[in-house]
Tab-separated table of C-alpha atoms (C1' of nucleotides) in Angstrom:
chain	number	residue	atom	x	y	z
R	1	UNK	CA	5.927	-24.401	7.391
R	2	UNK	CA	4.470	-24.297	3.863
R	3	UNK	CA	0.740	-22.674	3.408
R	4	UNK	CA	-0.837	-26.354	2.566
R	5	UNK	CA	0.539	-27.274	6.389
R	6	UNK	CA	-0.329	-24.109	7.804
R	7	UNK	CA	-4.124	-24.646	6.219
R	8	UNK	CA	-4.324	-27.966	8.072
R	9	UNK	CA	-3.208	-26.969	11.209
R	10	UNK	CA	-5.764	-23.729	11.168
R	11	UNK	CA	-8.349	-25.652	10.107
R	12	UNK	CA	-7.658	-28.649	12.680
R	13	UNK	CA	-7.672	-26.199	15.273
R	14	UNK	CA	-10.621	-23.694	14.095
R	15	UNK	CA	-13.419	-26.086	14.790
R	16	UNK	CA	-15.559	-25.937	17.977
R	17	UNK	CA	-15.735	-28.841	18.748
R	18	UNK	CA	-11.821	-29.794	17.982
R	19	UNK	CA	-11.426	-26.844	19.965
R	20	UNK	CA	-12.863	-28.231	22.958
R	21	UNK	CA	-11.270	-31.668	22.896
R	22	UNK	CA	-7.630	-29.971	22.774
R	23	UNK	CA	-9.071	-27.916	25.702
R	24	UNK	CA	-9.977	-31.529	27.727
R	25	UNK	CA	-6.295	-32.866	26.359
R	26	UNK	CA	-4.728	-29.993	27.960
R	27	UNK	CA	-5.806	-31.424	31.560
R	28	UNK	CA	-5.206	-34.865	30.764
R	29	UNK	CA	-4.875	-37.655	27.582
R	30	UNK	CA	-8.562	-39.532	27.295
R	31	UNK	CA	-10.026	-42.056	25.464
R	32	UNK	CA	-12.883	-41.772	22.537
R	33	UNK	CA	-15.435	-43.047	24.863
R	34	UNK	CA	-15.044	-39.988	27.540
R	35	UNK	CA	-15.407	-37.737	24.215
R	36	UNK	CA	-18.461	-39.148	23.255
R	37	UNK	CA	-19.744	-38.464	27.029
R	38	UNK	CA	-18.115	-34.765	27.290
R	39	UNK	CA	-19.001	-33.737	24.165
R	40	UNK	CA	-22.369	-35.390	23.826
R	41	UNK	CA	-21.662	-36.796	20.499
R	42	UNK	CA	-21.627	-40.179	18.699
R	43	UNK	CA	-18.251	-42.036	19.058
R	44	UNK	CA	-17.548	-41.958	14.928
R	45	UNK	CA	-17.754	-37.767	15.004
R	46	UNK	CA	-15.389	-38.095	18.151
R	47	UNK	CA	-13.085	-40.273	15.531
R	48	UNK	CA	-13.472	-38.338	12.434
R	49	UNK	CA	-12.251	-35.347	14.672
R	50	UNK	CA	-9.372	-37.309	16.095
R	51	UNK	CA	-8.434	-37.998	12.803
R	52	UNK	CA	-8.305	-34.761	11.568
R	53	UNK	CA	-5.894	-33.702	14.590
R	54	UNK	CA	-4.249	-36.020	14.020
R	55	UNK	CA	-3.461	-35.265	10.615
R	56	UNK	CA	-2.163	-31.799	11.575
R	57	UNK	CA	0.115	-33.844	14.245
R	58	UNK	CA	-1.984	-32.191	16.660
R	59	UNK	CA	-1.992	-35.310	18.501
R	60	UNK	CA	-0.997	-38.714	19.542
R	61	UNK	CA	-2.461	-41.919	20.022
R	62	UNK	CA	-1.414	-44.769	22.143
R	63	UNK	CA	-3.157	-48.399	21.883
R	64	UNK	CA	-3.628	-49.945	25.127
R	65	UNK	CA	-5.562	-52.622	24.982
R	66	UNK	CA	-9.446	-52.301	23.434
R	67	UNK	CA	-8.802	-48.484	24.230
R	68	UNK	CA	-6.872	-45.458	22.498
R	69	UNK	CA	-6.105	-43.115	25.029
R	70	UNK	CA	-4.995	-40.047	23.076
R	71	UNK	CA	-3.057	-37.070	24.209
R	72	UNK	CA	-1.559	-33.559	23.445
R	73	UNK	CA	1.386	-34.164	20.699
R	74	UNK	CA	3.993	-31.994	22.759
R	75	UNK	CA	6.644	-32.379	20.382
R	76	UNK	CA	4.754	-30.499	17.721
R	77	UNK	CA	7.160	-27.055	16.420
R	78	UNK	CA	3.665	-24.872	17.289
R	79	UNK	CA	3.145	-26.428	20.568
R	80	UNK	CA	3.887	-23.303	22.448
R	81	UNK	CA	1.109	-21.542	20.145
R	82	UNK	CA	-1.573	-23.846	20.351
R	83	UNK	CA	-1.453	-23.519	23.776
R	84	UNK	CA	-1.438	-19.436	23.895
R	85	UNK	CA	-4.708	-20.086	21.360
R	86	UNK	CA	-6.294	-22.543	23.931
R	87	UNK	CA	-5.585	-20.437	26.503
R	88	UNK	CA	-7.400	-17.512	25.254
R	89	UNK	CA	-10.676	-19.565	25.591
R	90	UNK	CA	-13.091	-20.212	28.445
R	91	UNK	CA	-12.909	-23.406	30.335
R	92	UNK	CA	-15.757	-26.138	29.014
R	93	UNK	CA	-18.836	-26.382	31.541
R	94	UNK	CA	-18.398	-29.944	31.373
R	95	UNK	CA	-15.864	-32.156	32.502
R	96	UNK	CA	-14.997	-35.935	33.853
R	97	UNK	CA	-15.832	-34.622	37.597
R	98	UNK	CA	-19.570	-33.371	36.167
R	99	UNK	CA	-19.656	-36.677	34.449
R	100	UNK	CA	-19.464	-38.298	37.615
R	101	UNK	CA	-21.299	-36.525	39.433
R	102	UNK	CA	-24.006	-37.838	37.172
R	103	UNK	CA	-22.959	-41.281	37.377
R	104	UNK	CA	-21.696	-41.066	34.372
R	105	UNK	CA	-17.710	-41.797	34.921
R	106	UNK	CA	-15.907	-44.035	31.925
R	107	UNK	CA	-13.976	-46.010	33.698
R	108	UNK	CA	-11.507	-47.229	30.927
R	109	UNK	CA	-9.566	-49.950	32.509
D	1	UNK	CA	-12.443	-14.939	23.055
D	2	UNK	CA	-15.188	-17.172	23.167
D	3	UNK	CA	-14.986	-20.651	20.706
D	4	UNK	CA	-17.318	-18.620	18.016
D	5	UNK	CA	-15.072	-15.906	18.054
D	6	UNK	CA	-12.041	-17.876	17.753
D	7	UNK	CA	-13.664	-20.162	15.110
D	8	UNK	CA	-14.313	-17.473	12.891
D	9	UNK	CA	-10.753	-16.167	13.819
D	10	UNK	CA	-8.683	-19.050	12.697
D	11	UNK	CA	-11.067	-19.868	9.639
D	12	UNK	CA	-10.738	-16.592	8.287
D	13	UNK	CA	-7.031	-16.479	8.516
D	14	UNK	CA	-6.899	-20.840	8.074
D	15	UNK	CA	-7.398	-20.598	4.009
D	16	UNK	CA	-4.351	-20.463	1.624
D	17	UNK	CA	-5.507	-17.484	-0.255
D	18	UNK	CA	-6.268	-15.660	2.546
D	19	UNK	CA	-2.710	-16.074	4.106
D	20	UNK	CA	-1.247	-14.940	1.306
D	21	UNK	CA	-3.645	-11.123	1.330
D	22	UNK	CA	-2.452	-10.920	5.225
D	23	UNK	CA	1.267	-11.648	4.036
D	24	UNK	CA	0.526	-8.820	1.388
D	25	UNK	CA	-0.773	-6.864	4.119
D	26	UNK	CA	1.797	-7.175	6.513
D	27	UNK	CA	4.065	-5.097	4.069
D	28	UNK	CA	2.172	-2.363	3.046
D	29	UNK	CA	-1.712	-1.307	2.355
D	30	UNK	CA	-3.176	-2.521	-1.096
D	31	UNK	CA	-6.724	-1.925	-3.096
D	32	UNK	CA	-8.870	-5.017	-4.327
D	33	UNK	CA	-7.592	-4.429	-7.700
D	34	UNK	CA	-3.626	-5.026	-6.646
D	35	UNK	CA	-4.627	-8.336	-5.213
D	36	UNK	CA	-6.199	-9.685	-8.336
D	37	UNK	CA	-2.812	-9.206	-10.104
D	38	UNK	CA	-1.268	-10.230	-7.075
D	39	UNK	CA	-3.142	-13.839	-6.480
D	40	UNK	CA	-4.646	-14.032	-9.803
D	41	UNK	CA	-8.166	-14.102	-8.748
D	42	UNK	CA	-11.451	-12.563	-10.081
D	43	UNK	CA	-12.597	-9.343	-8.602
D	44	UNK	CA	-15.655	-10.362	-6.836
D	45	UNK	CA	-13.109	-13.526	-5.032
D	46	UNK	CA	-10.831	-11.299	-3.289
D	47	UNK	CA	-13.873	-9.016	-2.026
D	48	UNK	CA	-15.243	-11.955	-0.618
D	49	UNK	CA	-12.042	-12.497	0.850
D	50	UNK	CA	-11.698	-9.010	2.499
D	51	UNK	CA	-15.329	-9.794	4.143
D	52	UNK	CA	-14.413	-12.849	5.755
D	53	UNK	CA	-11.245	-10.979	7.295
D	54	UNK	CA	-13.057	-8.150	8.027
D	55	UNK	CA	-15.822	-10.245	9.691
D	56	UNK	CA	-12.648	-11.623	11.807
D	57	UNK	CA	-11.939	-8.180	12.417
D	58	UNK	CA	-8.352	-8.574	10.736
D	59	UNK	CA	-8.238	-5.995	8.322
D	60	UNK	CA	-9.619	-2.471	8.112
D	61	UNK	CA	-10.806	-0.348	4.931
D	62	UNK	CA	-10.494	3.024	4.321
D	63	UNK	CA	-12.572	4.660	1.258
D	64	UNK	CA	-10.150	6.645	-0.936
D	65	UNK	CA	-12.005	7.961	-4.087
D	66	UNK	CA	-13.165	4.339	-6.168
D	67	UNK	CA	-10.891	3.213	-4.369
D	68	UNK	CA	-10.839	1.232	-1.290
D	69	UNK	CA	-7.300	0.725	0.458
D	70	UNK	CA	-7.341	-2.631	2.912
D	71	UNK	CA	-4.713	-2.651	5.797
D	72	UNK	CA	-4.038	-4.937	8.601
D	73	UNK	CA	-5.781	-4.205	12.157
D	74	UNK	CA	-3.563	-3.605	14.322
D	75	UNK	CA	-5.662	-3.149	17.097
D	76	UNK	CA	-7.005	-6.518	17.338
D	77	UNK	CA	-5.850	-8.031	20.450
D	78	UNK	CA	-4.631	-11.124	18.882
D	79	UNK	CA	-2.562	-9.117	16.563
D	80	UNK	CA	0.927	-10.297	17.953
D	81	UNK	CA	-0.667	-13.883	17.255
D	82	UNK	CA	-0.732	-13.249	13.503
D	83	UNK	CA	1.866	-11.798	13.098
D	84	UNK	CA	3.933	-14.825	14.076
D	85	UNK	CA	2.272	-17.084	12.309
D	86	UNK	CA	2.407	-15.458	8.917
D	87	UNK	CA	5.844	-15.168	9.836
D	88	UNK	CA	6.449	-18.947	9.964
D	89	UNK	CA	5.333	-19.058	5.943
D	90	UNK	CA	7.133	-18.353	3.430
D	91	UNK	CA	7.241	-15.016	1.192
D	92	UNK	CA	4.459	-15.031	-1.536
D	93	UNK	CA	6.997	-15.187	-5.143
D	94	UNK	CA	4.495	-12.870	-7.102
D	95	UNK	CA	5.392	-9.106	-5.637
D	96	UNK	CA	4.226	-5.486	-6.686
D	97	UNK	CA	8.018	-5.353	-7.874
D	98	UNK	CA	7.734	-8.137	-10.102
D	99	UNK	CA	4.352	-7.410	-11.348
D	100	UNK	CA	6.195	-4.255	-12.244
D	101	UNK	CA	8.702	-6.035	-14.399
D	102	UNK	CA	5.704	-7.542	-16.519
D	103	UNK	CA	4.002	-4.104	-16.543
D	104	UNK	CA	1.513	-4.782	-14.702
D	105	UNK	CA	1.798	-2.372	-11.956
D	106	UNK	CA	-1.516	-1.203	-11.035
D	107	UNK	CA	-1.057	2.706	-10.281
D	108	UNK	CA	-4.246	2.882	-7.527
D	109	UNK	CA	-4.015	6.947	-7.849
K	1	DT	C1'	-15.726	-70.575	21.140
K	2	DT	C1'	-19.047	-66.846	21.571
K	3	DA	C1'	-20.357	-62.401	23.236
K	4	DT	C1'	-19.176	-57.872	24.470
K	5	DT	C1'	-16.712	-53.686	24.220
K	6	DA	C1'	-13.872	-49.852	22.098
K	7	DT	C1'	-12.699	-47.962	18.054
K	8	DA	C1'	-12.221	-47.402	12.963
K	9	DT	C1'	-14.174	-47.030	8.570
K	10	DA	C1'	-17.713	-46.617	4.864
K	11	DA	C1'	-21.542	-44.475	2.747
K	12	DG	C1'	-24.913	-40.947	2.630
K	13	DC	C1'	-26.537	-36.239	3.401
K	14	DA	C1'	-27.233	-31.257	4.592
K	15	DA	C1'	-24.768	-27.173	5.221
K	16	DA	C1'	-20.772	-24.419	4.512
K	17	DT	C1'	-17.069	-22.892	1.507
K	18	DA	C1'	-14.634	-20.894	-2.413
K	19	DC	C1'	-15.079	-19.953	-6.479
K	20	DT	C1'	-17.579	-18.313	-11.024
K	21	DT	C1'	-20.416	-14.866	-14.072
K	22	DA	C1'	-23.705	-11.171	-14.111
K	23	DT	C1'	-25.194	-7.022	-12.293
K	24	DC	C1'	-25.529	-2.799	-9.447
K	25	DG	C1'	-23.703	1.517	-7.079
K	26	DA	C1'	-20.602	5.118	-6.559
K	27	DT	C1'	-16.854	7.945	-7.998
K	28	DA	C1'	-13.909	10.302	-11.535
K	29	DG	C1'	-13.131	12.317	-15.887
K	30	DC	C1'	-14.877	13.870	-20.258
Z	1	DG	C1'	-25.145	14.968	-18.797
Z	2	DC	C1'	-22.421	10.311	-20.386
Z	3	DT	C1'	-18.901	6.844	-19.864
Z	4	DA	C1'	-15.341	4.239	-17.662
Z	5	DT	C1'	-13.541	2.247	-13.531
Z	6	DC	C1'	-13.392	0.191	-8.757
Z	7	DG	C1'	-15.719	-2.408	-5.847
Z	8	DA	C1'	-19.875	-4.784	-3.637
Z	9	DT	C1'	-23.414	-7.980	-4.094
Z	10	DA	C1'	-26.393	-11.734	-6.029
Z	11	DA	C1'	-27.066	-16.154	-7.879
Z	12	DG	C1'	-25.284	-20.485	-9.383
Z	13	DT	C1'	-22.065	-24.450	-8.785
Z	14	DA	C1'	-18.534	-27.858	-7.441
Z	15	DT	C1'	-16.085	-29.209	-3.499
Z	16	DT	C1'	-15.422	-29.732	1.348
Z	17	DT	C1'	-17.024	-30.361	5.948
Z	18	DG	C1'	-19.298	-32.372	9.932
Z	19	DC	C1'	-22.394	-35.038	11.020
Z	20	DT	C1'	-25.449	-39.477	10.707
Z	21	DT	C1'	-26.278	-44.771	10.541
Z	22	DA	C1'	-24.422	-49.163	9.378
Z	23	DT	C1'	-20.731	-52.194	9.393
Z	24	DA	C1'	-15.955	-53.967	10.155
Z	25	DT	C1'	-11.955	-54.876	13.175
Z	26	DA	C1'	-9.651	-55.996	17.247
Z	27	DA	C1'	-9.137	-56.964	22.069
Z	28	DT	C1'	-11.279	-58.688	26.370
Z	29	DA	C1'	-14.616	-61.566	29.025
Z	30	DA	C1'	-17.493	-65.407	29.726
DNA sequence: TTATTATATAAGCAAATACTTATCGATAGC
DNA sequence: GCTATCGATAAGTATTTGCTTATATAATAA
């Protein structure tokens, strides 16, 4: 891995917020629209941030009809650290169960 | 490790000039002075450097006359972390050794 | 077809980042 | 004392980042 590649993966991972979706990916793959909810942000930040991982092969996508549903890219050579860094931090407050218990359960198919 | 702890974390060690001090680092203890030969910055970048690490709690300094001598932190509990992933990059081509060759060893003492 | 839904993309903006040059403080040597 | 050197800090600047709102695209539903 070359410093350039190293830079993007860092800096994929070193947000907050990009920190807490890989978190939510560790449990299960989601769609944009349970982002938007867990994260309580607007559904083109949730994208931008997809993107980014993305870039850093981070993650994966998979089309499936009007929804993305994307998950952890397990292939990736730094798999096994990215999920020693995750590990290290606290569980988010809010997740799809919270959600629901709120009423507020995306369905997504 | 909270997510403000680790953000600060992997954007202090997430920037390419930065990689390359801790790579520097991870061989032996150098002064400010060393790494502006070394990266071919100003002065006043690679101090601003050394804050940001030492912010992360990366790197420790120890006063020695004008000089002040920067070394890795060994003590920081996600030492083993860092040291495997500057292992995955490549060694920096500029050295001390080949500085020397130019002349342009910088004595420090 | 038309409307709705899920997502992507574009453009704009404020804050953060990584530098620069200029300056200040502290130490060492004369 | 005076001067030179090492390093920290301040201020300025160009670029990047993480959001926003507005719009475009694509698939489903009516």
């Amino acid at each position: 891995m070359d410093y350039s590649q190293m830079e993007l993966y860092l800096k994929a991972v070193g947000d907050h917020n990009r920190m807490l979706i890989l978190k939510y990916l560790m449990k299960e793959a989601l769609c944009i629209c349970e982002f938007t909810e867990l994260l309580d942000m607007t559904q083109p930040a949730i994208s931008q941030h997809m993107r980014k991982l993305k870039a850093a092969e981070l993650v994966m996508e998979e089309k499936r009809g009007r929804w993305t549903i994307w998950s952890l890219n397990t292939r990736h050579p730094q798999y096994p650290i990215l999920l020693h860094l995750l590990s290290l931090l606290p569980e988010p407050e809010r997740t799809i169960e919270s959600l629901a218990a709120e009423g507020k359960r995306v369905i997504c198919e």
